[in-house]
CSV table of C-alpha atoms and ligand atoms in Angstrom, one decimal:
chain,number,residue,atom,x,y,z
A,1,UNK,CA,-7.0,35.9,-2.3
A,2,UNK,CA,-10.1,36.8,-4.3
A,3,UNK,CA,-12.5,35.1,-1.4
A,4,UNK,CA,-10.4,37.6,1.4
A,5,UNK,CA,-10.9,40.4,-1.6
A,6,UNK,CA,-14.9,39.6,-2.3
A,7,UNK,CA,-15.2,39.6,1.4
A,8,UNK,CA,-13.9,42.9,2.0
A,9,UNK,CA,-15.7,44.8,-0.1
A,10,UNK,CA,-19.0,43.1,0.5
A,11,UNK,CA,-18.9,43.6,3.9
A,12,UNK,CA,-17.7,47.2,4.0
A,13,UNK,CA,-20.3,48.3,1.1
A,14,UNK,CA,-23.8,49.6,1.7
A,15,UNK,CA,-26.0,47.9,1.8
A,16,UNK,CA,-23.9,44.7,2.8
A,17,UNK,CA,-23.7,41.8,0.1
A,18,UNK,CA,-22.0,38.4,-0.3
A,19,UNK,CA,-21.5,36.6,-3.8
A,20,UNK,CA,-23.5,33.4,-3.9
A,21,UNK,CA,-20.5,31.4,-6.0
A,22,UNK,CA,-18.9,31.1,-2.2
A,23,UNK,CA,-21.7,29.4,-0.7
A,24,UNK,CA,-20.5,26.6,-3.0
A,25,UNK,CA,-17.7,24.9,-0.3
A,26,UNK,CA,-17.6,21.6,0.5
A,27,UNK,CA,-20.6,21.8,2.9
A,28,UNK,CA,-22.6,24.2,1.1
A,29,UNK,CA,-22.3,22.2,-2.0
A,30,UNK,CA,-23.7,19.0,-0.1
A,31,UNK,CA,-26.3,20.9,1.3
A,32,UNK,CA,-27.5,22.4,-2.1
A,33,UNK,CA,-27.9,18.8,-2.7
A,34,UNK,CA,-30.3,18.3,0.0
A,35,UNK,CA,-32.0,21.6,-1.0
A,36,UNK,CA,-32.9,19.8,-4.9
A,37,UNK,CA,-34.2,17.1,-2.6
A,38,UNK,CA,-37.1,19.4,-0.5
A,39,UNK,CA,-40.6,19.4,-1.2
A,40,UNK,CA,-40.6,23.3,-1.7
A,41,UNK,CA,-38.1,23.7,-4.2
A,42,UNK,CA,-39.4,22.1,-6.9
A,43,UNK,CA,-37.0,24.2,-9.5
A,44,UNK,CA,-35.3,20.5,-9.6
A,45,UNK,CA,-37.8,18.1,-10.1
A,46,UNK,CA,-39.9,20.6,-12.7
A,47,UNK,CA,-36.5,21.0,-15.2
A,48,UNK,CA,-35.8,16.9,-14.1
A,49,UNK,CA,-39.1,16.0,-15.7
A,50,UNK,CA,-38.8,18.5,-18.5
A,51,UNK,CA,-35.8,16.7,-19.5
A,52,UNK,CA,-36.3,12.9,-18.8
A,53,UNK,CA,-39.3,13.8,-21.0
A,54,UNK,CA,-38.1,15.7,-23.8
A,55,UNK,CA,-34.5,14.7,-24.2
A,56,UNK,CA,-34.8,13.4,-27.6
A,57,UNK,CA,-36.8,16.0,-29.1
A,58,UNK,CA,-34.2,18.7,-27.6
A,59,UNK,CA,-31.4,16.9,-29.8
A,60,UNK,CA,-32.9,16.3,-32.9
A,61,UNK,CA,-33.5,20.1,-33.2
A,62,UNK,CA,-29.9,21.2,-33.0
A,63,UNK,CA,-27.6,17.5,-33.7
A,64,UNK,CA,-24.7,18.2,-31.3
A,65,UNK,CA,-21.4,16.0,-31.4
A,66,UNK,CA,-20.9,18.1,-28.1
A,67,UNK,CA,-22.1,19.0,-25.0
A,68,UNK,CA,-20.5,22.3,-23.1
A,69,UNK,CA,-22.0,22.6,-19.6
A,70,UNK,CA,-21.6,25.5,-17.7
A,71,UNK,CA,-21.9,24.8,-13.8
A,72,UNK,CA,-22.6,21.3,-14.3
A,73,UNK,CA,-22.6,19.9,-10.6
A,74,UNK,CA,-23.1,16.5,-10.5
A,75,UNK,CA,-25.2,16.1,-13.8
A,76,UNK,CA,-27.8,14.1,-12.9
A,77,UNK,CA,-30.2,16.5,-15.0
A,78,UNK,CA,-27.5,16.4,-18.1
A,79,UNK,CA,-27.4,12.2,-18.0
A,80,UNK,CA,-30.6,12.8,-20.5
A,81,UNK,CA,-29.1,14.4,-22.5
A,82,UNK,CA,-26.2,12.5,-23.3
A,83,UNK,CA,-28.2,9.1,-23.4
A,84,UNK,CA,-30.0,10.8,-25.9
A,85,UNK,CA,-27.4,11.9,-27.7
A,86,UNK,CA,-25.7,8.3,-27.8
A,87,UNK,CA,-28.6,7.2,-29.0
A,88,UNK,CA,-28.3,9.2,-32.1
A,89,UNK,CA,-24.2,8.5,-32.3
A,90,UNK,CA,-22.5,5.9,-31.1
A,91,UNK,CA,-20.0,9.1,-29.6
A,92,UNK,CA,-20.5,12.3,-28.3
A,93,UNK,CA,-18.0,14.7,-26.7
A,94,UNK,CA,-18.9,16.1,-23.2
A,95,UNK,CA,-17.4,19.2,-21.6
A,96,UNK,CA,-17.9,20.1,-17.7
A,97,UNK,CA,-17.6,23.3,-16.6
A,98,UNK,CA,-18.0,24.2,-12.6
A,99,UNK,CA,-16.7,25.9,-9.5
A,100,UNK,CA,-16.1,23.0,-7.5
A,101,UNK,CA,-13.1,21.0,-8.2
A,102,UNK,CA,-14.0,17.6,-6.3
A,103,UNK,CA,-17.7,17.4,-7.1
A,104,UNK,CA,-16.3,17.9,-10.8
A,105,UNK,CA,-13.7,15.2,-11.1
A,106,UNK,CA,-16.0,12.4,-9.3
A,107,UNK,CA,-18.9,13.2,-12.0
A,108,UNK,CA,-16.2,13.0,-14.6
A,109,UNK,CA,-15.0,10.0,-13.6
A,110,UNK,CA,-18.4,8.2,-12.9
A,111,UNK,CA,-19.7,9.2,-16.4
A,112,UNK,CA,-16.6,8.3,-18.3
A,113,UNK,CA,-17.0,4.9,-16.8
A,114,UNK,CA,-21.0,4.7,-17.5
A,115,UNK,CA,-20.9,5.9,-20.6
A,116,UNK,CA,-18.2,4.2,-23.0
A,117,UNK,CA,-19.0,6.5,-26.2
A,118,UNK,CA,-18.7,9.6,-24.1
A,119,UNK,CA,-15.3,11.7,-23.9
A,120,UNK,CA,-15.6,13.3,-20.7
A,121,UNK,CA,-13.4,16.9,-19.8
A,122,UNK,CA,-13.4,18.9,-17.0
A,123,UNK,CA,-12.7,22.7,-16.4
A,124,UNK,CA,-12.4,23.9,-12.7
A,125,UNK,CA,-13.0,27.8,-12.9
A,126,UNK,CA,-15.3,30.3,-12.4
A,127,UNK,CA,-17.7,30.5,-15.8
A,128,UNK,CA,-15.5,33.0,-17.8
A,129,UNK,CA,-12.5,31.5,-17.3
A,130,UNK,CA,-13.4,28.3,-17.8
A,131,UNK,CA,-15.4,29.6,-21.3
A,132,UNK,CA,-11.4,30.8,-22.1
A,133,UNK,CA,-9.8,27.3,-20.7
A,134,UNK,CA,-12.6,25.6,-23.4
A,135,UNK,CA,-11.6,28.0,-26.2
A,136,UNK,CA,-8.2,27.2,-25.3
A,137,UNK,CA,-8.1,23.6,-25.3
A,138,UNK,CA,-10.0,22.6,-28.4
A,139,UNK,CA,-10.3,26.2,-30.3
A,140,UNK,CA,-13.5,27.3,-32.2
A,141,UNK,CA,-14.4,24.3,-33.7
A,142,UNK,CA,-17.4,25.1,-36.1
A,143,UNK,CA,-17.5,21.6,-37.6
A,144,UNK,CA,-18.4,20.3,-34.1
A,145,UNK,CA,-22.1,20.8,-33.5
A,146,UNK,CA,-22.0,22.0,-29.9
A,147,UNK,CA,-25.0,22.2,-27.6
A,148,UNK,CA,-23.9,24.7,-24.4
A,149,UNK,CA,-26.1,24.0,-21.2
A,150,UNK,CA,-26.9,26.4,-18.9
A,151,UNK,CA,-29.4,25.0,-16.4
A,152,UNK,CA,-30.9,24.6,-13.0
A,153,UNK,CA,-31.9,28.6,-13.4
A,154,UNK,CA,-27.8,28.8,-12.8
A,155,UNK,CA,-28.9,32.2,-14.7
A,156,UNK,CA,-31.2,33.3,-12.4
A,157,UNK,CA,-28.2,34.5,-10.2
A,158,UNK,CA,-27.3,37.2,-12.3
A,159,UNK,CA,-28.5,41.1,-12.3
A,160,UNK,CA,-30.2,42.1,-15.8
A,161,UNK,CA,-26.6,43.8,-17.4
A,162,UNK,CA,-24.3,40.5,-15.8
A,163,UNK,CA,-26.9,38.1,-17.4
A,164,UNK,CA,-26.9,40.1,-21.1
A,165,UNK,CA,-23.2,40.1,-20.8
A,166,UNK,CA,-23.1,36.1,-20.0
A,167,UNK,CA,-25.2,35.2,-22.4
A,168,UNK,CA,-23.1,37.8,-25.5
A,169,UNK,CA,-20.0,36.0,-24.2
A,170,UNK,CA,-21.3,32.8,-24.9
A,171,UNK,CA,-22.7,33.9,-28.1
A,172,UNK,CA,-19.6,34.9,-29.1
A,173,UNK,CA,-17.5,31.6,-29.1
A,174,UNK,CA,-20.5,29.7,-30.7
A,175,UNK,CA,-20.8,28.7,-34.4
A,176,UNK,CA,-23.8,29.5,-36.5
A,177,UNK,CA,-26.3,26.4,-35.9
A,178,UNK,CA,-24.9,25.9,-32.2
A,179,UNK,CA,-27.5,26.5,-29.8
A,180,UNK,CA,-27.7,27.2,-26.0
A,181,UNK,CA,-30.1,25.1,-23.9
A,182,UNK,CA,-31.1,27.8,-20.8
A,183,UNK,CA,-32.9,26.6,-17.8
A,184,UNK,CA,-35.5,29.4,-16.0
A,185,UNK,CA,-37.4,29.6,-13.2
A,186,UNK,CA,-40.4,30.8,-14.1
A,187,UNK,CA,-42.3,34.1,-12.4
A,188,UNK,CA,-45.0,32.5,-10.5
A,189,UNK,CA,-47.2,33.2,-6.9
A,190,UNK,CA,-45.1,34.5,-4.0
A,191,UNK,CA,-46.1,32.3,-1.5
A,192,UNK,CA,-44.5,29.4,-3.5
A,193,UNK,CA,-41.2,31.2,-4.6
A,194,UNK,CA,-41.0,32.4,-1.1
A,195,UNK,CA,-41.5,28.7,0.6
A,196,UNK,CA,-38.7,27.1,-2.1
A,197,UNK,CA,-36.3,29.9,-0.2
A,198,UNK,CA,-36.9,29.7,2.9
A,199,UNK,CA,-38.2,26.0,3.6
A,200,UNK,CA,-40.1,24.2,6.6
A,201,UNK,CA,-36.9,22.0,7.9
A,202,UNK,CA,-34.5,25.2,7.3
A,203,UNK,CA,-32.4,23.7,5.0
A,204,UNK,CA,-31.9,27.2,3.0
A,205,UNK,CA,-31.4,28.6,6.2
A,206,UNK,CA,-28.3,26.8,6.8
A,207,UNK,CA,-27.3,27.1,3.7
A,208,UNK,CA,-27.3,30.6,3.6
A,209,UNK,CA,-25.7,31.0,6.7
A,210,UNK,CA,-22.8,28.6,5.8
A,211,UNK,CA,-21.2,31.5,3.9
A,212,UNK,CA,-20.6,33.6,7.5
A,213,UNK,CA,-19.4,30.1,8.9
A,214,UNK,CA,-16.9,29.6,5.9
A,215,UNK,CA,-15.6,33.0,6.9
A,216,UNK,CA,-15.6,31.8,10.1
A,217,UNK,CA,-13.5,28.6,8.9
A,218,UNK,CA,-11.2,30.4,6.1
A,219,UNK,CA,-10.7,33.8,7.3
A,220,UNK,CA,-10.9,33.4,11.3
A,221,UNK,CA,-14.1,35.5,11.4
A,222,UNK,CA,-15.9,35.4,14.1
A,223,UNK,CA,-19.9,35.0,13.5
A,224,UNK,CA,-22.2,33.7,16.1
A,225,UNK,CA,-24.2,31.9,13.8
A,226,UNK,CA,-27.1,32.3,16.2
A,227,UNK,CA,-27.5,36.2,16.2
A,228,UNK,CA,-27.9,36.0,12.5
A,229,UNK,CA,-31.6,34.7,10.5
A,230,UNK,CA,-32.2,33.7,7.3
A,231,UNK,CA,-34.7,35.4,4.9
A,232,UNK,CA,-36.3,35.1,1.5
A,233,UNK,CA,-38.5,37.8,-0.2
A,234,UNK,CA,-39.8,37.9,-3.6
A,235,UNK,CA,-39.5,41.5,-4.7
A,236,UNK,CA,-41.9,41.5,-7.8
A,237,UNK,CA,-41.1,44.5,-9.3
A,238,UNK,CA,-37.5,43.5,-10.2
A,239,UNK,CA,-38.6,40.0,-10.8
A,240,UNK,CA,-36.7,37.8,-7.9
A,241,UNK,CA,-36.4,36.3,-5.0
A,242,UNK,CA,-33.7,38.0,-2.2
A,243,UNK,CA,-32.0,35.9,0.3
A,244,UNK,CA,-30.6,38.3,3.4
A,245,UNK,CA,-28.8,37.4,6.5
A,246,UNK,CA,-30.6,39.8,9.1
A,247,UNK,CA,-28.2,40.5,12.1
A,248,UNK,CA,-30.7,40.2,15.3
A,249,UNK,CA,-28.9,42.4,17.4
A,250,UNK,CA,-26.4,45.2,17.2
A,251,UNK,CA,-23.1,43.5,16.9
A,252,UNK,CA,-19.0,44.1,15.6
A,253,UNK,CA,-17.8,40.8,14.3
A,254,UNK,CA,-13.8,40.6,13.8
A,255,UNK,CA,-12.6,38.9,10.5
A,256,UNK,CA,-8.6,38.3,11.8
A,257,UNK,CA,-7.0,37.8,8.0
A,258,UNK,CA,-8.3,40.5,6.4
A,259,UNK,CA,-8.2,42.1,9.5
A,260,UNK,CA,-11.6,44.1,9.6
A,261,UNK,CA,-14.1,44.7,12.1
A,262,UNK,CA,-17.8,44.4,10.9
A,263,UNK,CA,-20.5,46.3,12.6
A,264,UNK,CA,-24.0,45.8,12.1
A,265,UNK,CA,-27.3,47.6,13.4
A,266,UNK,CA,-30.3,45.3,14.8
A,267,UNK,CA,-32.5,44.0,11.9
A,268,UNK,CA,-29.5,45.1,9.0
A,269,UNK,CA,-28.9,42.2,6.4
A,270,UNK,CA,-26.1,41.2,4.4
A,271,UNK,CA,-27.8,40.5,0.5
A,272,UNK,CA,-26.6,37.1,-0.3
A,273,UNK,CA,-28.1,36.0,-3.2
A,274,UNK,CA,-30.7,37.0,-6.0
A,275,UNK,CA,-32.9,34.4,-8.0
A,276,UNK,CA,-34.2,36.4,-10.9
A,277,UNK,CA,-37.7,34.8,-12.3
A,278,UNK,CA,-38.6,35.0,-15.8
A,279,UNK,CA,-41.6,35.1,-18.3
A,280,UNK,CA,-41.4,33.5,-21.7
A,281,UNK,CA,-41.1,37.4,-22.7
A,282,UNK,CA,-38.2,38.3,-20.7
A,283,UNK,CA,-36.3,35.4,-22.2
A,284,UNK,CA,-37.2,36.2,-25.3
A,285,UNK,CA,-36.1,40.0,-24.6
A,286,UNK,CA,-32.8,38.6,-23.2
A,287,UNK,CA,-32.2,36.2,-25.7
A,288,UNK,CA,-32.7,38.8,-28.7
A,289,UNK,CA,-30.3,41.3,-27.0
A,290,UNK,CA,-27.9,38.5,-26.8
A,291,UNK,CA,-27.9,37.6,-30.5
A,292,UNK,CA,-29.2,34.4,-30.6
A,293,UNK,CA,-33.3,33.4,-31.6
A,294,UNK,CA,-35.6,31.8,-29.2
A,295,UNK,CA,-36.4,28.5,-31.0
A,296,UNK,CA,-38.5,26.5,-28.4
A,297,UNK,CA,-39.3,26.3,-25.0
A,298,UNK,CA,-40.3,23.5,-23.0
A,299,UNK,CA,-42.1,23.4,-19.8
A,300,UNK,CA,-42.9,21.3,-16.9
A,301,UNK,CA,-46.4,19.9,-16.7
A,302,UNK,CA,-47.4,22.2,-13.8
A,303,UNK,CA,-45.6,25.1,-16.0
A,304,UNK,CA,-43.4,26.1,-13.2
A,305,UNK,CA,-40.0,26.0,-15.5
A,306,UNK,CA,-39.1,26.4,-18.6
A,307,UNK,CA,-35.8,25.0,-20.3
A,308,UNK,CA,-35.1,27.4,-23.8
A,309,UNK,CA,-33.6,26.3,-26.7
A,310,UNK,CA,-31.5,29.7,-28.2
A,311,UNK,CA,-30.4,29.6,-31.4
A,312,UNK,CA,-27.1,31.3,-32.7
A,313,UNK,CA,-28.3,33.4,-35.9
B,1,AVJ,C1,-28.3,27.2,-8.0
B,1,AVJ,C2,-28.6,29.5,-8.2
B,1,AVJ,C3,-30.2,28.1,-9.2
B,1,AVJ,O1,-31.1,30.4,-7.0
B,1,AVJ,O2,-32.5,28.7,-7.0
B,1,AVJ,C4,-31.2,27.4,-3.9
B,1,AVJ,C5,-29.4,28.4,-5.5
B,1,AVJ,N1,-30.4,29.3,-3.4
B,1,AVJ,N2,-31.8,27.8,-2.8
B,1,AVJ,C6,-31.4,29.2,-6.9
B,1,AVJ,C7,-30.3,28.4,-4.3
B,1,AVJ,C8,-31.3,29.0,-2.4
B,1,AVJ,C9,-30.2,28.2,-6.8
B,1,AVJ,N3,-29.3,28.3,-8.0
């Protein structure tokens, strides 16, 4: 069981680490909800207003027949899109990509019934395997405009190498003229990175710390959720944000299926998740690397996120 797997070896590594995808359960998928809804984390609302405001402009540069979304949630943010793209067809081909099974087929469902031009399919899978279920299911198709969509600074989650190699994969099974629409956070003052991580009502908090109660829940671990904080850093020098689990005392935590005992120092952390923050130039770096042209950005009016329209040569 990959979670069991993940588990293991993040918790028996040095330092300690947990991969953000499994923060994305039931719960923690409802409370990343709530987290687009705080006044802190304003990654939401800035790429929101970017693209209620430039949706048309975005698809009369590249003329898709198809949208490919990678980690498309709900796809509140990607409704602009496609109205946009209706209103240049009368149909327009839509392609879902994410994690979570349920929050995918309800989305699917609601938009195939909003939207009668639209032909709605889903793919639950991590991002390279559903990239291979696409491939699979309607081949390269380069007489199908196709306009992939990585948003939400989804990419923001991957170290330097992981992010070159996501972006060369997707590179690879698009056609000359396709283009990739990539949502980043921009780099920006600590204080305000560091309150959208770690906000005033503790929302991120509990989010964080959902991942030791999942354990809890799926592999009978057995956390006390109260000798564990949450904490957010900016680290400027690599350019993101660090969420930790900090254990407050010293502690040895059974996990019964894998079986393993955990022990942890007072003031150790577990490193859950990294938000890398970029500069026009660092996209531009990583886009270049990846093969594809940076053709036009678009940001927010308080220039606090940027969504990047990349060309395929
Ligand atoms: C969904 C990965 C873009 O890193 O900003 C929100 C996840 N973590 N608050 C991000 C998250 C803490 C989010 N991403």
């Amino acid at each position: 069981m990959p979670f069991a797997d993940d588990v293991r070896a993040g918790l028996t590594a040095r330092p300690k680490t947990l991969p953000p995808k499994y923060f994305y359960d039931e719960l923690g998928s409802a409370l990343f909800e709530a987290i687009c809804l705080l006044p802190e984390y304003y990654l939401t609302r800035a790429e929101t207003e970017i693209l209620s405001t430039r949706a048309d402009e975005i698809l009369a540069h590249v003329e898709p027949r198809r949208l490919v979304e990678l980690g498309s949630g709900t796809a509140v943010k990607t409704r602009y899109l496609i109205e946009a793209g209706l209103r240049r067809n009368r149909t327009l081909d839509y392609s879902a990509i994410d994690i979570s099974a349920t929050v995918l087929e309800s989305t699917a469902k609601a938009l195939q019934a909003q939207y009668p031009g639209l032909t709605v399919r889903s793919f639950a899978g991590e991002y390279y395997e559903g990239m291979r279920m696409l491939q699979a299911a309607q081949g390269p198709s380069p007489d199908v405009r196709t306009l992939a969509l990585f948003l939400g600074s989804n990419i923001g989650n991957f170290d330097p190498p992981e992010a070159l190699r996501f972006l060369s994969a997707i590179r690879r099974v698009c056609a000359p003229g396709d283009a990739l629409l990539l949502g980043t956070d921009l780099k920006k003052d600590r204080a305000v990175l560091e309150a959208a991580y770690d906000d005033s009502i503790g929302l991120t908090a509990a989010f964080d710390l959902n991942i030791l109660a999942r354990i809890n829940r799926e592999l009978g671990g057995a956390f006390d959720l109260r000798k564990f904080r949450h904490r957010a850093t900016y680290d400027e020098r690599a350019g993101r944000v660090e969420m930790h689990l900090e254990s407050l005392v010293d502690q040895v935590v059974p996990i019964r299926a894998l079986p393993l005992d955990v022990a942890f120092a007072a003031g150790e952390t577990i490193h859950t998740e990294s938000s890398y923050k970029f500069s026009r130039d660092d996209v531009r770096r990583l886009a270049s690397d990846a093969g594809f042209t940076l053709e036009h950005v678009w940001t927010d009016a308080g220039e606090r996120f940027a969504c990047n329209l990349l060309r395929c040569a």
